[in-house]
Amino acid sequence: MQGGMELASPNRYVRHRDEEIGGAGDRGDDDEICVSDDAFDIPPKNAPIERLRRWRQAALVLNASRRFRYTLDLKKEEEKEQIRRKIRAHAQVIRAAFLFKEAAEKKPSVGTPGTPPLPCGGYGIGTEQLTAMTRDHDLSALQEYGGVKGLANLLKTNIEKGVSGDDAELLRRRNAFGANTYPQKKGRSFFVFLWEACQDLTLVILIVAAVISLVLGIKTEGLKEGWYDGGSIAFAVILVIVVTAISDYKQSLQFQNLNEEKRNIHLEVIRGGRRVVISIFDIVVGDLVPLNIGDQVPADGILISGHSLSVDESSMTGESKIVHKDQKSPFFMSGCKIADGYGVMLVTAVGINTEWGLLMASISEDNGEETPLQVRLNGVATLVGMVGLSVAALVLVVLLVRYFTGHTKNSNGSVQFTKGQTSVKDAIDGAVKILTVAVTIVVVAVPEGLPLAVTLTLAYSMRKMMADKALVRRLSACETMGSATTICSDKTGTLTLNQMTIVEAHVGGIKLTSPDDGQQLSSTVSSLLIESIAQNTTGNVYEPEDGGPVEITGSPTEKAILSWAIKLGMKFAEARSKTSILQVFPFNSEKKRGGVAVHVAGSEVHVHWKGAAEMVLVSCSSWMDLNGQVQEMTPNQMDYFKKSIGDMAAVSLRCVAIAYRLYEMGNVPKEEERDSWALPENDLVLLGIVGIKDPCRPGVRDAVDLCTNAGVKVRMITGDNIQTAKAIALECGILRSEEEAVEPTLIEGKVFRAYSDKAREEIVDKISVMGRSSPNDKLLLVQALRRKGHVVAVTGDGTNDAPALHEADIGLAMGIQGTEVAKESSDIIILDDNFASVVKVVRWGRSVYSNIQKFIQFQLTVNVAALVINVVAAVSSGEVPLNAVELLWVNLIMDTLGALALATEPPTDHLMKRPPVGRREALITNIMWRNVIVQAVYQVVVLLVLNFGGKSFLGLKNDTTDHADKVKNTFIFNTFVFCQLFNEFNARKPDEMNAFKGVTKNHLFIGIIGITLVFQILIIEFLGKFFSTVRLNWKLWLVSVGIGMLSWPLAIAGKLIPVPKIPAGEYFRRCFRRPSRERQSNHGTSSGGARRLP
């Protein structure tokens, strides 16, 4: 039986290695691309569990529950796999027990009544009986109900036309048998996010410090004045927690919505005799579902009719075995994939009544997925955090030493701590204040929000990409798309409209004056053409009884051919009823043809073939003329047909040939052996060749030009004739001129396939168009490109495209024409099948990377400036100009609010005018370092000058020391915040002179700047008690704004400073490597010399 199935479809779907297992290990080239000594460097696809564990252990984390929220929960993954195994084992045990019991019992004699079906909700059978029969694959129970026809009668389903489909009946069926949904675990509530935000170690220490400060303050100064210090820290911490929780909660909702979208598969069902497209959630028991190769089985069901139908049940049984389906094995399990053939299924169980529903309800899908950029940012956060911790520890030690040695003075000049005189309470209060400052420096220094900025920008990008007709299935694909150097695109439906019409027909050895004119054809030719088209199709024609317009369903090619046959006079249902199908060879992308054997009458059998014109033509030994007479295929006639195909292909028409041959019923195998029968495909009689027009999509040439200018090469990979491919490529701009259209720029799949691996690598960069390619050729091309160091994006729609989609750096499946198998192997689904949408994905990919870099630049500037100012001031004077509450406000500006403002910048045309981002390119570029250094140095210099000479600069010498210090420190804080506000504009455009370009389009950015400004005014003018600030006069406000605003011309001047091309990190690595090499060579010389001594 298995051997027969192989013959039925030689290139049928083979299940590829599961992503979850971490299949990267089987690809030789992955080693050179992905393996790295850096713990924070993971491959973009199929990262092994060990690599994921390694970076978690290396990261410096203050709040693990928040930091690792959007990463893969390794423990939960193991639990999910255990649940899967349990449910599978449970199902297998039930099935085995049932088979054992069936074998033990004596078969009932014919006519003995079985268990009568129990009625349910007006139907002749109940949910429990249906579920048990399908779950146990109980064939005897099915026979007791009268087979599939008897079961359909019990379910009140017409086996030809399906259920009527009116709302009342659908509701009745849902009430009786359940809906095709399963209970999902609720998403986390806002309070969970609030609790997670509270678990930050630094914030916990600050809360404890606030409580101590509060108790001591109230005890010393009374309730009215004493609660301000502790209360203000507590308030600031609570504000940070609430803002963080709100931001994280909103992100979580966005991911939930995207997960819903992923689960919402659309498919065809037969209702009232017509095929309608519905959501998988709307399927009801009793529905008829047509199944084709690559489809996912949407519910449990029973086979009504099918040809060469086989199913991959590995998702349910755990065994990668392809199971053949026929009347002896008619049961389908929800969640499995159609591996070959086609058929129609009667739905018998939905939702939680299926094993798939049970499995999905038991498994929480709320698992994260870390992306390479997220992991790299954890590395940056760890590095910066370690520096920050060291600085905070230094400040803590310096301040404590100064305090307890009597070097710290009050504003009136008195010493704060005198041994033997200062009370324990005052000493603890002083130490707590110092600890609070040190801990707050840690809060500012460890950029916890940095890795989360990736999820913020990814959540934003994914939402916007949905509007641009791209559904992201794998987060890391968003980032990787920004590094894509080449896009291998299908032709049909991606570069073309997929709106096919037959515009030229060659029948009977002549070109028809009009392709729709059937008057020129004899009845013999016409009836054979109609028989061939009606039976050798996976499409369908619905002719309404009220004489309404005919509805044609199927693939665009099938629809075009069926439409043509209707114009020739075909009555679809009548044509199909005249003959009976004996065997089907489903269309195969390797052989590029599909066939069917039909029994006409008596011993007469017709074997019909349809497929790629030049491939079918080779198998023809004769042709039929206009009068229906069979003529020998002479070399001249063969040349005529080849020229006709060439002429049609040259004007970008797809050429399809239709042929048949006679066969004897006596030579056809018996029904039980028919599955292994390979249809004869030699000595065919050519009936006709048609040219199908599929026009280029409007705007596709502009999209290709945009990619070319962005350094992304577009390659067309098509199964069509090479001349058709060339014509479309010239129209799309993939080929610039006729002169370019020579090998290897334009190549056939079989030629490329014949090369050795090394030869393929040598020519692969030159290939722009590949015609007559098989899915395996596409896979070979992807592998060769990746070995050459390209980051490859591939589009695919067929089941056999799955290996190439899986192998590519970014697999792009087609949402309309794509099979479920292709979609599951992909990283992004292009919902409108349009190449322009692929280009938009490239823009968004680059935008993700660019936005993260903007945020890093902004955050590093704040980090460097805040740390340097506090350290220098603490070491030199024992006082810090920025207190704990002020630092918490700065942390909020640069962390959560900064991420919201900068990580949600929409993509610009500027992104598509530069080359792709290298996969190993430094995250912090030399341009960014230059910008950070320029701004940080400016801020540090200005603020230190103000700190040490502020009283004289601000004319405060005549004021009391206490008031002068408060005004000076308030002014430093205000100026520091304004420097960050103005620098936020600079961070928008790290490499462009005009930092304001498009700023008005980003409403969120403007809103956050506005909110920050309003809060800053409130803090200085009205919340002085909390922040230990005083009100500033309008002159000092203007000076603060002026100093902040100076960062704009400074940024422009800074951008004129040239930067070296070698990344700073690489430069330092080389410097460190050189001395170590010299030491090794010196060591070698000395040891060599030692050996030569006597």
GROMACS .gro file of C-alpha atoms in nm, residues 181-374:
model
  194
  181THR     CA    1  -1.379   2.646   1.994
  182TYR     CA    2  -1.201   2.536   2.309
  183PRO     CA    3  -1.178   2.705   2.649
  184GLN     CA    4  -0.866   2.920   2.665
  185LYS     CA    5  -0.681   3.022   2.974
  186LYS     CA    6  -0.754   3.385   3.051
  187GLY     CA    7  -0.480   3.638   2.992
  188ARG     CA    8  -0.312   3.789   3.294
  189SER     CA    9  -0.498   4.073   3.461
  190PHE     CA   10  -0.355   4.420   3.517
  191PHE     CA   11  -0.291   4.337   3.884
  192VAL     CA   12  -0.054   4.055   3.784
  193PHE     CA   13   0.153   4.308   3.587
  194LEU     CA   14   0.139   4.544   3.885
  195TRP     CA   15   0.266   4.266   4.113
  196GLU     CA   16   0.548   4.178   3.867
  197ALA     CA   17   0.657   4.543   3.846
  198CYS     CA   18   0.679   4.547   4.231
  199GLN     CA   19   0.926   4.260   4.231
  200ASP     CA   20   1.218   4.472   4.113
  201LEU     CA   21   1.491   4.427   4.377
  202THR     CA   22   1.596   4.795   4.367
  203LEU     CA   23   1.238   4.917   4.405
  204VAL     CA   24   1.186   4.682   4.701
  205ILE     CA   25   1.499   4.825   4.870
  206LEU     CA   26   1.372   5.178   4.798
  207ILE     CA   27   1.032   5.100   4.952
  208VAL     CA   28   1.206   4.962   5.266
  209ALA     CA   29   1.425   5.276   5.276
  210ALA     CA   30   1.115   5.493   5.232
  211VAL     CA   31   0.942   5.320   5.524
  212ILE     CA   32   1.250   5.366   5.750
  213SER     CA   33   1.280   5.730   5.636
  214LEU     CA   34   0.907   5.781   5.701
  215VAL     CA   35   0.923   5.636   6.054
  216LEU     CA   36   1.236   5.833   6.146
  217GLY     CA   37   1.105   6.154   5.986
  218ILE     CA   38   0.770   6.142   6.168
  219LYS     CA   39   0.946   6.059   6.497
  220THR     CA   40   1.189   6.351   6.457
  221GLU     CA   41   0.984   6.625   6.290
  222GLY     CA   42   0.628   6.513   6.363
  223LEU     CA   43   0.361   6.394   6.117
  224LYS     CA   44   0.303   6.732   5.948
  225GLU     CA   45   0.662   6.778   5.817
  226GLY     CA   46   0.831   6.444   5.880
  227TRP     CA   47   0.654   6.231   5.617
  228TYR     CA   48   0.776   6.422   5.310
  229ASP     CA   49   1.116   6.252   5.259
  230GLY     CA   50   0.990   5.894   5.296
  231GLY     CA   51   0.652   5.969   5.139
  232SER     CA   52   0.803   6.128   4.829
  233ILE     CA   53   1.029   5.826   4.764
  234ALA     CA   54   0.734   5.590   4.817
  235PHE     CA   55   0.517   5.800   4.581
  236ALA     CA   56   0.790   5.806   4.313
  237VAL     CA   57   0.837   5.428   4.338
  238ILE     CA   58   0.460   5.369   4.314
  239LEU     CA   59   0.444   5.598   4.007
  240VAL     CA   60   0.727   5.400   3.839
  241ILE     CA   61   0.547   5.072   3.920
  242VAL     CA   62   0.207   5.189   3.789
  243VAL     CA   63   0.343   5.340   3.463
  244THR     CA   64   0.553   5.025   3.402
  245ALA     CA   65   0.253   4.796   3.466
  246ILE     CA   66   0.023   4.997   3.234
  247SER     CA   67   0.283   4.986   2.952
  248ASP     CA   68   0.342   4.611   2.996
  249TYR     CA   69  -0.031   4.533   3.019
  250LYS     CA   70  -0.103   4.716   2.692
  251GLN     CA   71   0.173   4.521   2.518
  252SER     CA   72   0.029   4.196   2.652
  253LEU     CA   73  -0.315   4.278   2.505
  254GLN     CA   74  -0.158   4.342   2.164
  255PHE     CA   75   0.014   4.001   2.167
  256GLN     CA   76  -0.313   3.832   2.272
  257ASN     CA   77  -0.496   3.989   1.974
  258LEU     CA   78  -0.223   3.874   1.736
  259ASN     CA   79  -0.241   3.518   1.874
  260GLU     CA   80  -0.618   3.519   1.811
  261GLU     CA   81  -0.553   3.620   1.451
  262LYS     CA   82  -0.302   3.334   1.404
  263ARG     CA   83  -0.557   3.076   1.520
  264ASN     CA   84  -0.833   3.207   1.292
  265ILE     CA   85  -0.787   2.983   0.985
  266HIS     CA   86  -1.027   3.036   0.692
  267LEU     CA   87  -1.144   2.739   0.485
  268GLU     CA   88  -1.410   2.620   0.241
  269VAL     CA   89  -1.720   2.421   0.336
  270ILE     CA   90  -2.009   2.302   0.120
  271ARG     CA   91  -2.341   2.454   0.234
  272GLY     CA   92  -2.656   2.444   0.025
  273GLY     CA   93  -2.458   2.298  -0.268
  274ARG     CA   94  -2.217   2.590  -0.293
  275ARG     CA   95  -1.864   2.629  -0.155
  276VAL     CA   96  -1.836   2.913   0.096
  277VAL     CA   97  -1.532   3.038   0.288
  278ILE     CA   98  -1.580   3.051   0.666
  279SER     CA   99  -1.369   3.078   0.981
  280ILE     CA  100  -1.254   2.751   1.142
  281PHE     CA  101  -1.448   2.862   1.454
  282ASP     CA  102  -1.777   2.860   1.256
  283ILE     CA  103  -1.766   2.492   1.152
  284VAL     CA  104  -2.056   2.280   1.284
  285VAL     CA  105  -2.122   1.906   1.309
  286GLY     CA  106  -2.278   1.793   0.981
  287ASP     CA  107  -2.072   2.030   0.762
  288LEU     CA  108  -1.908   1.896   0.445
  289VAL     CA  109  -1.542   2.006   0.422
  290PRO     CA  110  -1.344   1.970   0.095
  291LEU     CA  111  -0.985   1.873   0.178
  292ASN     CA  112  -0.684   1.935  -0.047
  293ILE     CA  113  -0.312   1.870  -0.013
  294GLY     CA  114  -0.162   2.099   0.253
  295ASP     CA  115  -0.490   2.170   0.436
  296GLN     CA  116  -0.531   2.133   0.811
  297VAL     CA  117  -0.816   1.904   0.916
  298PRO     CA  118  -1.041   2.158   1.097
  299ALA     CA  119  -1.247   1.913   1.307
  300ASP     CA  120  -1.292   1.538   1.361
  301GLY     CA  121  -1.474   1.374   1.074
  302ILE     CA  122  -1.539   1.083   0.840
  303LEU     CA  123  -1.440   1.046   0.475
  304ILE     CA  124  -1.726   1.071   0.225
  305SER     CA  125  -1.516   1.042  -0.092
  306GLY     CA  126  -1.152   1.094  -0.180
  307HIS     CA  127  -0.869   1.012  -0.416
  308SER     CA  128  -0.509   0.922  -0.320
  309LEU     CA  129  -0.590   1.078   0.017
  310SER     CA  130  -0.328   1.048   0.290
  311VAL     CA  131  -0.282   1.236   0.617
  312ASP     CA  132   0.013   1.330   0.837
  313GLU     CA  133  -0.114   1.250   1.189
  314SER     CA  134   0.216   1.325   1.367
  315SER     CA  135   0.074   1.633   1.543
  316MET     CA  136  -0.169   1.402   1.727
  317THR     CA  137   0.002   1.062   1.747
  318GLY     CA  138   0.362   1.184   1.778
  319GLU     CA  139   0.465   0.942   1.501
  320SER     CA  140   0.572   1.087   1.166
  321LYS     CA  141   0.383   0.830   0.965
  322ILE     CA  142   0.166   0.917   0.665
  323VAL     CA  143  -0.170   0.738   0.700
  324HIS     CA  144  -0.376   0.649   0.391
  325LYS     CA  145  -0.750   0.726   0.412
  326ASP     CA  146  -1.019   0.521   0.240
  327GLN     CA  147  -1.351   0.352   0.328
  328LYS     CA  148  -1.164   0.104   0.549
  329SER     CA  149  -0.988   0.383   0.739
  330PRO     CA  150  -1.224   0.681   0.705
  331PHE     CA  151  -1.163   0.868   1.033
  332PHE     CA  152  -0.995   1.212   1.041
  333MET     CA  153  -0.847   1.373   1.350
  334SER     CA  154  -0.863   1.750   1.394
  335GLY     CA  155  -0.527   1.929   1.369
  336CYS     CA  156  -0.369   1.682   1.125
  337LYS     CA  157  -0.245   1.781   0.777
  338ILE     CA  158  -0.347   1.649   0.435
  339ALA     CA  159  -0.024   1.507   0.290
  340ASP     CA  160  -0.156   1.403  -0.052
  341GLY     CA  161  -0.467   1.381  -0.267
  342TYR     CA  162  -0.808   1.539  -0.211
  343GLY     CA  163  -1.151   1.447  -0.080
  344VAL     CA  164  -1.461   1.553   0.114
  345MET     CA  165  -1.517   1.497   0.488
  346LEU     CA  166  -1.832   1.492   0.703
  347VAL     CA  167  -1.772   1.673   1.034
  348THR     CA  168  -1.867   1.455   1.335
  349ALA     CA  169  -1.707   1.632   1.634
  350VAL     CA  170  -1.591   1.986   1.701
  351GLY     CA  171  -1.412   2.190   1.969
  352ILE     CA  172  -1.354   2.028   2.306
  353ASN     CA  173  -1.509   1.700   2.180
  354THR     CA  174  -1.201   1.644   1.963
  355GLU     CA  175  -0.857   1.530   2.081
  356TRP     CA  176  -0.709   1.846   1.928
  357GLY     CA  177  -0.951   2.065   2.126
  358LEU     CA  178  -0.866   1.873   2.443
  359LEU     CA  179  -0.494   1.920   2.374
  360MET     CA  180  -0.524   2.292   2.299
  361ALA     CA  181  -0.742   2.354   2.607
  362SER     CA  182  -0.481   2.182   2.826
  363ILE     CA  183  -0.192   2.384   2.688
  364SER     CA  184  -0.151   2.753   2.757
  365GLU     CA  185  -0.035   2.931   2.441
  366ASP     CA  186   0.093   3.224   2.643
  367ASN     CA  187   0.453   3.131   2.580
  368GLY     CA  188   0.705   3.397   2.485
  369GLU     CA  189   0.978   3.379   2.229
  370GLU     CA  190   1.303   3.564   2.266
  371THR     CA  191   1.451   3.729   1.962
  372PRO     CA  192   1.824   3.772   1.884
  373LEU     CA  193   1.795   4.150   1.930
  374GLN     CA  194   1.622   4.106   2.266
   0.00000   0.00000   0.00000
